[in-house]
Amino acid sequence: MATRRAILWTGVGGVALMGAGLGALLHSDLSEARAPWRAAGTGFGDKRLDALSYAVLAPSPHNMQPWLIALDDDDNALTLYCDLDRRLPETDPQDRQIVIGLGAFLEIMRQAAAEQGYALEVDAFPQGEAAPRLDQRPVATVRFVKDEPAAKDPLFAHILTRRTSRVPFDQGRPVSADILKALDSVLRPEDGEFEWANDAENISELKRICRDGWIAEVGAPGPHRESTRLTRIGEKEINAAPDGISLAGPVMEGLHFAGVLTREKMSDPDSVANVETINFYNGLIDSAMAFGWLSTAGNSRTDQLRAGAGWVRLHLAATQRGLSMQPLSQVLQEFPEMAEYYEEIHDFTGIRAPQGPRDGRLQGLFRFGYGATPAPAPRWPLETRLIAADA
């Protein structure tokens, strides 16, 4: 679920010379795109909508927000579908990462429902698991069951402050084994297995593997085109389409205005936009102070949903402890250009690289450290994710 945000300093000086008045033009107000974060839990008059207002804040690959929800006539039930137009056929050709995002969505909805005194009965893939790609069949049916007193989850308190961190981490603050063990403690048996490395030798090798995988993704024509197409540059584009890969802030606005940062330039491997994006992302990888990975014994669609729940639980636990976290998912992707690094990361972690849809595999790889807290990522409003029950 990693995105391609970069601070592209080249060209900023030229923009500055255009005059101080340009500052008003190059402001970056994303309050519209971030409105769902403010709306969560404000009272929608329906327990399902109240829980869903938090669920739509879940992380997803390339921030695609692939959830579609049908509210059943029974006011205790809903059905979750995947928006098939929001899949990533180039970077996620088996829809594995999309399903993980849907699992994170269900887990946050479960926590929000518990706050209202409801447990969730979830039937995953009630009409069967679609493979190798998702189809129009439901991802899950969900029933709200009154559960007084409901078992509330302490991680719920951190949903609104959870952020994916795309800044360099403080090199003077190591990540202790104790805090990584604390993250592990929030996982339930069905969420997968969490392991980590915080020693210099293993961190160095993991950085190398992640850099190699990142360069392989940038150099793969299909995934690169897909990521470039889904990049939103500047306030106007992001507020109009609050999904995909957002490049925001006055610097980005200035570079876009100056023609340094455009989708066309990003498609040119020799452009400043492309070169500086690579350099910046390499710097993020190199600033990792620890790595962690989440694996499952199987790789069914249900395993992937459960891994999504585990993923977001780890992230909420990191937020609870002031620890920053970013997924580095490139080496886990299944497109052909990644095959070498995909095998390498499975070998490194001691997890057998899968030979079929039911074999165990890595579901998430993360860097950890301490860094500045970014603003919340853009989200589509809840009402845009609702569909008719018979759709």
Tab-separated table of C-alpha atoms in Angstrom:
chain	number	residue	atom	x	y	z
A	1	MET	CA	0.000	0.000	0.000
A	2	ALA	CA	3.170	2.499	-0.306
A	3	THR	CA	2.677	5.705	-2.334
A	4	ARG	CA	4.986	7.806	-4.465
A	5	ARG	CA	5.136	11.170	-2.706
A	6	ALA	CA	8.310	13.192	-3.021
A	7	ILE	CA	9.612	16.664	-2.211
A	8	LEU	CA	11.044	17.855	-5.496
A	9	TRP	CA	13.186	20.837	-4.664
A	10	THR	CA	14.636	21.456	-8.100
A	11	GLY	CA	12.764	24.308	-9.715
A	12	VAL	CA	11.501	25.901	-6.513
A	13	GLY	CA	13.899	28.816	-6.867
A	14	GLY	CA	12.512	29.639	-10.282
A	15	VAL	CA	8.988	29.671	-8.944
A	16	ALA	CA	10.001	31.965	-6.077
A	17	LEU	CA	11.395	34.484	-8.530
A	18	MET	CA	7.987	34.906	-10.126
A	19	GLY	CA	7.037	37.197	-7.261
A	20	ALA	CA	5.610	37.151	-3.793
A	21	GLY	CA	2.084	37.463	-5.150
A	22	LEU	CA	2.327	33.942	-6.465
A	23	GLY	CA	2.014	32.670	-2.896
A	24	ALA	CA	-1.736	33.245	-2.913
A	25	LEU	CA	-2.040	31.240	-6.114
A	26	LEU	CA	0.080	28.377	-4.812
A	27	HIS	CA	-1.674	27.808	-1.489
A	28	SER	CA	-2.756	24.226	-0.852
A	29	ASP	CA	-6.076	23.853	0.976
A	30	LEU	CA	-7.192	20.214	1.191
A	31	SER	CA	-9.895	20.761	3.794
A	32	GLU	CA	-12.536	19.452	1.382
A	33	ALA	CA	-10.599	16.234	0.693
A	34	ARG	CA	-10.008	15.739	4.437
A	35	ALA	CA	-13.603	16.409	5.485
A	36	PRO	CA	-14.389	12.704	6.170
A	37	TRP	CA	-11.878	12.745	9.032
A	38	ARG	CA	-13.860	15.546	10.666
A	39	ALA	CA	-17.202	13.888	9.932
A	40	ALA	CA	-16.385	10.541	11.547
A	41	GLY	CA	-18.642	9.803	14.482
A	42	THR	CA	-20.591	13.058	14.263
A	43	GLY	CA	-23.933	11.260	14.304
A	44	PHE	CA	-25.501	9.948	11.090
A	45	GLY	CA	-28.697	8.680	12.717
A	46	ASP	CA	-27.974	5.052	11.850
A	47	LYS	CA	-25.611	2.767	13.761
A	48	ARG	CA	-24.303	1.349	10.480
A	49	LEU	CA	-23.511	4.767	9.042
A	50	ASP	CA	-21.900	5.852	12.291
A	51	ALA	CA	-19.561	2.842	12.154
A	52	LEU	CA	-18.965	3.269	8.440
A	53	SER	CA	-17.956	6.903	8.932
A	54	TYR	CA	-14.850	5.561	10.677
A	55	ALA	CA	-14.354	2.591	8.339
A	56	VAL	CA	-13.939	4.826	5.276
A	57	LEU	CA	-10.763	6.177	6.917
A	58	ALA	CA	-9.060	2.785	6.548
A	59	PRO	CA	-5.793	2.514	4.585
A	60	SER	CA	-5.849	0.953	1.127
A	61	PRO	CA	-3.318	0.416	-1.686
A	62	HIS	CA	-2.666	3.650	-3.580
A	63	ASN	CA	-5.451	5.081	-1.381
A	64	MET	CA	-7.973	3.607	-3.825
A	65	GLN	CA	-10.717	3.189	-1.183
A	66	PRO	CA	-12.228	0.175	-2.972
A	67	TRP	CA	-15.267	-0.269	-0.702
A	68	LEU	CA	-18.886	-0.111	-1.799
A	69	ILE	CA	-21.611	-0.597	0.809
A	70	ALA	CA	-25.237	-1.594	0.364
A	71	LEU	CA	-27.445	-0.940	3.394
A	72	ASP	CA	-29.928	-3.812	3.641
A	73	ASP	CA	-33.643	-3.248	4.310
A	74	ASP	CA	-32.985	-4.809	7.690
A	75	ASP	CA	-31.497	-1.873	9.597
A	76	ASN	CA	-29.083	-4.235	11.348
A	77	ALA	CA	-27.301	-5.436	8.209
A	78	LEU	CA	-25.187	-4.339	5.269
A	79	THR	CA	-23.240	-5.898	2.415
A	80	LEU	CA	-19.686	-4.961	1.452
A	81	TYR	CA	-18.548	-5.131	-2.165
A	82	CYS	CA	-15.344	-4.243	-3.965
A	83	ASP	CA	-15.568	-1.384	-6.433
A	84	LEU	CA	-14.045	-3.270	-9.359
A	85	ASP	CA	-13.036	-0.020	-11.057
A	86	ARG	CA	-10.738	0.723	-8.109
A	87	ARG	CA	-8.528	-2.317	-8.475
A	88	LEU	CA	-4.877	-2.041	-9.538
A	89	PRO	CA	-4.396	-4.583	-12.325
A	90	GLU	CA	-0.763	-3.633	-12.965
A	91	THR	CA	0.663	-3.279	-9.449
A	92	ASP	CA	-1.778	-5.673	-7.758
A	93	PRO	CA	-2.675	-8.166	-10.506
A	94	GLN	CA	-4.239	-10.697	-8.114
A	95	ASP	CA	-6.196	-8.076	-6.107
A	96	ARG	CA	-4.447	-9.283	-2.942
A	97	GLN	CA	-3.617	-5.795	-1.679
A	98	ILE	CA	-7.128	-4.566	-2.458
A	99	VAL	CA	-8.562	-7.362	-0.293
A	100	ILE	CA	-6.164	-6.425	2.517
A	101	GLY	CA	-7.532	-2.868	2.359
A	102	LEU	CA	-11.071	-4.249	2.602
A	103	GLY	CA	-9.993	-6.240	5.653
A	104	ALA	CA	-8.724	-3.061	7.303
A	105	PHE	CA	-12.091	-1.448	6.512
A	106	LEU	CA	-13.985	-4.276	8.239
A	107	GLU	CA	-11.740	-4.133	11.309
A	108	ILE	CA	-12.225	-0.402	11.816
A	109	MET	CA	-15.987	-0.835	11.328
A	110	ARG	CA	-15.929	-3.569	13.998
A	111	GLN	CA	-14.171	-1.285	16.479
A	112	ALA	CA	-16.561	1.597	15.767
A	113	ALA	CA	-19.610	-0.660	16.169
A	114	ALA	CA	-18.336	-1.840	19.548
A	115	GLU	CA	-18.239	1.775	20.713
A	116	GLN	CA	-22.004	1.863	20.132
A	117	GLY	CA	-22.628	-1.421	21.950
A	118	TYR	CA	-22.752	-3.726	18.927
A	119	ALA	CA	-20.803	-6.782	17.918
A	120	LEU	CA	-20.478	-7.649	14.222
A	121	GLU	CA	-21.302	-10.989	12.686
A	122	VAL	CA	-19.253	-11.066	9.485
A	123	ASP	CA	-19.692	-13.693	6.797
A	124	ALA	CA	-16.689	-13.337	4.471
A	125	PHE	CA	-17.215	-14.092	0.783
A	126	PRO	CA	-20.655	-15.632	1.333
A	127	GLN	CA	-20.996	-16.575	-2.343
A	128	GLY	CA	-17.445	-17.917	-2.622
A	129	GLU	CA	-13.941	-16.506	-2.955
A	130	ALA	CA	-13.187	-15.025	-6.369
A	131	ALA	CA	-9.728	-15.836	-7.790
A	132	PRO	CA	-7.437	-14.917	-9.433
A	133	ARG	CA	-9.360	-11.591	-9.581
A	134	LEU	CA	-12.264	-10.247	-7.587
A	135	ASP	CA	-15.674	-10.060	-9.233
A	136	GLN	CA	-19.129	-8.679	-8.494
A	137	ARG	CA	-19.813	-11.139	-5.662
A	138	PRO	CA	-19.958	-9.653	-2.141
A	139	VAL	CA	-16.818	-9.433	-0.045
A	140	ALA	CA	-18.801	-9.795	3.183
A	141	THR	CA	-22.226	-9.586	4.702
A	142	VAL	CA	-22.308	-7.883	8.078
A	143	ARG	CA	-24.909	-7.970	10.847
A	144	PHE	CA	-24.936	-5.642	13.868
A	145	VAL	CA	-25.847	-7.536	17.032
A	146	LYS	CA	-26.620	-5.709	20.283
A	147	ASP	CA	-23.923	-6.692	22.750
A	148	GLU	CA	-24.277	-4.941	26.087
A	149	PRO	CA	-21.801	-4.456	27.506
A	150	ALA	CA	-19.843	-4.616	24.245
A	151	ALA	CA	-16.144	-5.359	24.431
A	152	LYS	CA	-14.642	-2.068	23.320
A	153	ASP	CA	-11.225	-2.067	21.673
A	154	PRO	CA	-8.646	0.339	23.149
A	155	LEU	CA	-7.175	0.800	19.662
A	156	PHE	CA	-10.332	2.631	18.564
A	157	ALA	CA	-9.113	5.797	20.295
A	158	HIS	CA	-6.328	6.124	17.712
A	159	ILE	CA	-8.298	5.764	14.473
A	160	LEU	CA	-8.485	9.522	13.884
A	161	THR	CA	-4.762	10.052	14.522
A	162	ARG	CA	-3.433	7.073	12.551
A	163	ARG	CA	-1.240	8.243	9.669
A	164	THR	CA	0.977	6.563	7.105
A	165	SER	CA	4.309	8.333	7.575
A	166	ARG	CA	6.174	9.343	4.428
A	167	VAL	CA	8.913	11.401	6.045
A	168	PRO	CA	12.499	10.478	6.986
A	169	PHE	CA	12.763	9.021	10.470
A	170	ASP	CA	14.901	10.392	13.308
A	171	GLN	CA	18.280	8.655	13.092
A	172	GLY	CA	18.968	9.330	16.758
A	173	ARG	CA	15.982	7.350	18.051
A	174	PRO	CA	16.226	3.562	17.798
A	175	VAL	CA	13.121	1.377	17.954
A	176	SER	CA	13.364	-1.005	20.881
A	177	ALA	CA	12.463	-4.675	20.882
A	178	ASP	CA	10.036	-3.937	23.718
A	179	ILE	CA	7.926	-1.606	21.621
A	180	LEU	CA	7.898	-4.073	18.704
A	181	LYS	CA	6.784	-6.810	21.097
A	182	ALA	CA	4.026	-4.480	22.273
A	183	LEU	CA	2.797	-4.178	18.694
A	184	ASP	CA	2.795	-7.955	18.368
A	185	SER	CA	0.663	-8.227	21.502
A	186	VAL	CA	-2.362	-6.557	19.827
A	187	LEU	CA	-2.664	-9.240	17.161
A	188	ARG	CA	-5.213	-12.017	17.520
A	189	PRO	CA	-4.305	-15.526	16.318
A	190	GLU	CA	-6.302	-15.099	13.108
A	191	ASP	CA	-4.585	-11.797	12.210
A	192	GLY	CA	-1.313	-13.402	11.104
A	193	GLU	CA	2.185	-13.539	12.527
A	194	PHE	CA	4.275	-10.424	13.124
A	195	GLU	CA	8.070	-10.553	13.149
A	196	TRP	CA	10.665	-7.784	13.103
A	197	ALA	CA	14.307	-6.765	12.845
A	198	ASN	CA	15.919	-3.829	14.653
A	199	ASP	CA	19.585	-4.827	14.485
A	200	ALA	CA	22.010	-3.086	12.135
A	201	GLU	CA	22.886	-6.095	9.972
A	202	ASN	CA	19.318	-7.151	9.190
A	203	ILE	CA	18.116	-3.565	8.776
A	204	SER	CA	20.881	-2.958	6.222
A	205	GLU	CA	19.906	-6.012	4.190
A	206	LEU	CA	16.205	-5.178	4.304
A	207	LYS	CA	16.935	-1.651	3.116
A	208	ARG	CA	18.816	-3.058	0.130
A	209	ILE	CA	15.989	-5.427	-0.786
A	210	CYS	CA	13.396	-2.652	-0.475
A	211	ARG	CA	15.450	-0.240	-2.604
A	212	ASP	CA	15.889	-2.880	-5.289
A	213	GLY	CA	12.165	-3.601	-5.274
A	214	TRP	CA	11.296	0.096	-5.444
A	215	ILE	CA	13.566	0.586	-8.468
A	216	ALA	CA	12.021	-2.483	-10.095
A	217	GLU	CA	8.537	-1.012	-9.672
A	218	VAL	CA	9.571	2.372	-11.076
A	219	GLY	CA	11.183	0.626	-14.040
A	220	ALA	CA	8.231	-1.659	-14.790
A	221	PRO	CA	6.228	0.042	-17.565
A	222	GLY	CA	2.772	-1.162	-16.555
A	223	PRO	CA	2.952	-0.426	-12.817
A	224	HIS	CA	4.693	2.891	-13.460
A	225	ARG	CA	1.995	4.009	-15.896
A	226	GLU	CA	-0.708	2.959	-13.464
A	227	SER	CA	0.827	4.858	-10.540
A	228	THR	CA	1.410	7.937	-12.678
A	229	ARG	CA	-2.180	7.903	-13.929
A	230	LEU	CA	-3.435	7.762	-10.346
A	231	THR	CA	-1.265	10.636	-9.120
A	232	ARG	CA	-3.191	13.756	-8.084
A	233	ILE	CA	-1.043	16.893	-8.177
A	234	GLY	CA	-2.103	19.918	-6.187
A	235	GLU	CA	-5.192	21.182	-4.399
A	236	LYS	CA	-7.577	21.259	-7.353
A	237	GLU	CA	-6.950	17.689	-8.474
A	238	ILE	CA	-6.892	16.224	-4.970
A	239	ASN	CA	-10.120	17.876	-3.829
A	240	ALA	CA	-11.817	16.752	-7.041
A	241	ALA	CA	-10.600	13.153	-6.732
A	242	PRO	CA	-9.518	12.396	-3.133
A	243	ASP	CA	-8.040	9.008	-3.857
A	244	GLY	CA	-4.869	7.777	-5.544
A	245	ILE	CA	-1.411	9.217	-4.857
A	246	SER	CA	-1.601	12.789	-3.584
A	247	LEU	CA	1.186	15.325	-4.085
A	248	ALA	CA	0.159	18.301	-1.996
A	249	GLY	CA	1.571	21.463	-0.428
A	250	PRO	CA	2.891	24.806	-1.686
A	251	VAL	CA	6.125	23.244	-2.989
A	252	MET	CA	4.182	20.741	-5.087
A	253	GLU	CA	1.844	23.480	-6.296
A	254	GLY	CA	4.843	25.582	-7.315
A	255	LEU	CA	6.591	22.771	-9.154
A	256	HIS	CA	3.380	21.859	-10.945
A	257	PHE	CA	2.823	25.522	-11.888
A	258	ALA	CA	6.388	25.723	-13.223
A	259	GLY	CA	5.920	22.562	-15.307
A	260	VAL	CA	8.568	20.642	-13.346
A	261	LEU	CA	6.083	18.230	-11.792
A	262	THR	CA	3.544	16.835	-14.249
A	263	ARG	CA	2.307	13.359	-15.111
A	264	GLU	CA	4.101	13.654	-18.428
A	265	LYS	CA	7.391	14.482	-16.682
A	266	MET	CA	6.862	11.640	-14.224
A	267	SER	CA	6.625	9.269	-17.187
A	268	ASP	CA	10.047	10.383	-18.447
A	269	PRO	CA	12.767	8.340	-16.646
A	270	ASP	CA	15.308	11.157	-17.135
A	271	SER	CA	13.095	13.969	-15.853
A	272	VAL	CA	13.759	15.862	-12.637
A	273	ALA	CA	10.352	14.703	-11.342
A	274	ASN	CA	11.207	11.029	-11.823
A	275	VAL	CA	14.812	11.184	-10.622
A	276	GLU	CA	13.984	13.181	-7.500
A	277	THR	CA	11.048	10.908	-6.679
A	278	ILE	CA	13.417	7.931	-6.747
A	279	ASN	CA	16.000	9.728	-4.624
A	280	PHE	CA	13.438	10.855	-2.079
A	281	TYR	CA	11.855	7.427	-1.686
A	282	ASN	CA	15.270	5.804	-1.358
A	283	GLY	CA	15.916	8.265	1.453
A	284	LEU	CA	12.731	7.172	3.225
A	285	ILE	CA	13.796	3.534	3.015
A	286	ASP	CA	17.291	4.355	4.244
A	287	SER	CA	15.905	6.185	7.285
A	288	ALA	CA	14.161	3.051	8.629
A	289	MET	CA	15.091	2.327	12.235
A	290	ALA	CA	13.354	-1.069	12.269
A	291	PHE	CA	11.401	-3.325	9.942
A	292	GLY	CA	8.440	-5.558	10.627
A	293	TRP	CA	6.510	-8.024	8.511
A	294	LEU	CA	3.133	-9.719	8.716
A	295	SER	CA	2.580	-13.195	7.296
A	296	THR	CA	-0.263	-15.673	7.079
A	297	ALA	CA	-0.138	-19.463	6.898
A	298	GLY	CA	-2.520	-19.408	3.948
A	299	ASN	CA	-3.214	-16.994	1.128
A	300	SER	CA	-6.948	-17.378	0.645
A	301	ARG	CA	-9.165	-14.334	0.245
A	302	THR	CA	-10.269	-14.798	3.849
A	303	ASP	CA	-6.609	-14.917	4.948
A	304	GLN	CA	-6.055	-11.644	3.110
A	305	LEU	CA	-9.036	-10.019	4.843
A	306	ARG	CA	-7.679	-11.154	8.203
A	307	ALA	CA	-4.243	-9.817	7.327
A	308	GLY	CA	-5.852	-6.443	6.622
A	309	ALA	CA	-7.315	-6.479	10.123
A	310	GLY	CA	-3.900	-7.368	11.542
A	311	TRP	CA	-2.210	-4.659	9.470
A	312	VAL	CA	-4.447	-1.859	10.743
A	313	ARG	CA	-4.259	-3.162	14.319
A	314	LEU	CA	-0.459	-2.971	14.151
A	315	HIS	CA	-0.684	0.564	12.795
A	316	LEU	CA	-3.113	1.692	15.478
A	317	ALA	CA	-0.878	0.173	18.147
A	318	ALA	CA	2.122	2.014	16.692
A	319	THR	CA	0.147	5.266	16.756
A	320	GLN	CA	-0.815	4.589	20.371
A	321	ARG	CA	2.885	4.421	21.260
A	322	GLY	CA	4.041	7.426	19.227
A	323	LEU	CA	5.776	5.224	16.654
A	324	SER	CA	5.638	6.057	12.933
A	325	MET	CA	4.959	3.350	10.375
A	326	GLN	CA	4.953	3.065	6.585
A	327	PRO	CA	4.251	0.010	4.428
A	328	LEU	CA	6.918	-0.835	1.834
A	329	SER	CA	4.880	-3.168	-0.319
A	330	GLN	CA	6.781	-3.221	-3.590
A	331	VAL	CA	8.680	-6.478	-2.998
A	332	LEU	CA	5.433	-8.268	-2.101
A	333	GLN	CA	3.741	-7.501	-5.418
A	334	GLU	CA	3.063	-10.179	-7.999
A	335	PHE	CA	3.845	-8.549	-11.359
A	336	PRO	CA	6.628	-10.222	-13.399
A	337	GLU	CA	9.310	-7.557	-12.969
A	338	MET	CA	9.160	-8.037	-9.178
A	339	ALA	CA	9.606	-11.828	-9.175
A	340	GLU	CA	13.297	-11.801	-8.185
A	341	TYR	CA	12.791	-9.511	-5.189
A	342	TYR	CA	9.540	-11.235	-4.223
A	343	GLU	CA	11.449	-14.496	-3.839
A	344	GLU	CA	14.308	-12.727	-2.076
A	345	ILE	CA	12.157	-11.183	0.653
A	346	HIS	CA	10.415	-14.504	1.305
A	347	ASP	CA	13.794	-16.207	1.549
A	348	PHE	CA	15.149	-13.504	3.857
A	349	THR	CA	12.223	-13.736	6.253
A	350	GLY	CA	12.204	-17.532	6.193
A	351	ILE	CA	8.708	-17.710	4.743
A	352	ARG	CA	8.343	-20.068	1.833
A	353	ALA	CA	7.499	-18.195	-1.342
A	354	PRO	CA	4.022	-19.353	-2.371
A	355	GLN	CA	3.529	-21.747	-5.250
A	356	GLY	CA	-0.246	-21.571	-5.257
A	357	PRO	CA	-3.232	-19.588	-3.963
A	358	ARG	CA	-3.412	-21.492	-0.653
A	359	ASP	CA	0.233	-21.357	0.388
A	360	GLY	CA	1.590	-19.081	3.106
A	361	ARG	CA	3.042	-15.735	2.209
A	362	LEU	CA	4.067	-12.314	3.411
A	363	GLN	CA	1.122	-9.907	3.483
A	364	GLY	CA	2.830	-6.745	4.733
A	365	LEU	CA	6.309	-5.251	5.120
A	366	PHE	CA	6.754	-2.039	7.123
A	367	ARG	CA	9.430	0.438	8.141
A	368	PHE	CA	9.298	1.903	11.646
A	369	GLY	CA	10.848	4.934	13.299
A	370	TYR	CA	10.035	8.290	14.840
A	371	GLY	CA	9.083	11.198	12.615
A	372	ALA	CA	6.794	14.183	12.184
A	373	THR	CA	3.062	13.501	12.080
A	374	PRO	CA	1.591	14.295	8.652
A	375	ALA	CA	-1.868	15.652	7.928
A	376	PRO	CA	-4.626	13.102	7.251
A	377	ALA	CA	-4.809	11.637	3.770
A	378	PRO	CA	-7.672	12.561	1.414
A	379	ARG	CA	-10.825	10.443	1.514
A	380	TRP	CA	-14.065	10.194	-0.439
A	381	PRO	CA	-17.103	11.077	1.707
A	382	LEU	CA	-19.107	8.155	3.028
A	383	GLU	CA	-22.157	8.987	0.904
A	384	THR	CA	-20.124	8.409	-2.283
A	385	ARG	CA	-19.417	4.833	-1.199
A	386	LEU	CA	-23.048	3.799	-0.706
A	387	ILE	CA	-24.990	1.883	-3.353
A	388	ALA	CA	-28.502	0.483	-3.646
A	389	ALA	CA	-29.003	-2.927	-2.096
A	390	ASP	CA	-30.054	-4.417	-5.437
A	391	ALA	CA	-27.185	-2.807	-7.428
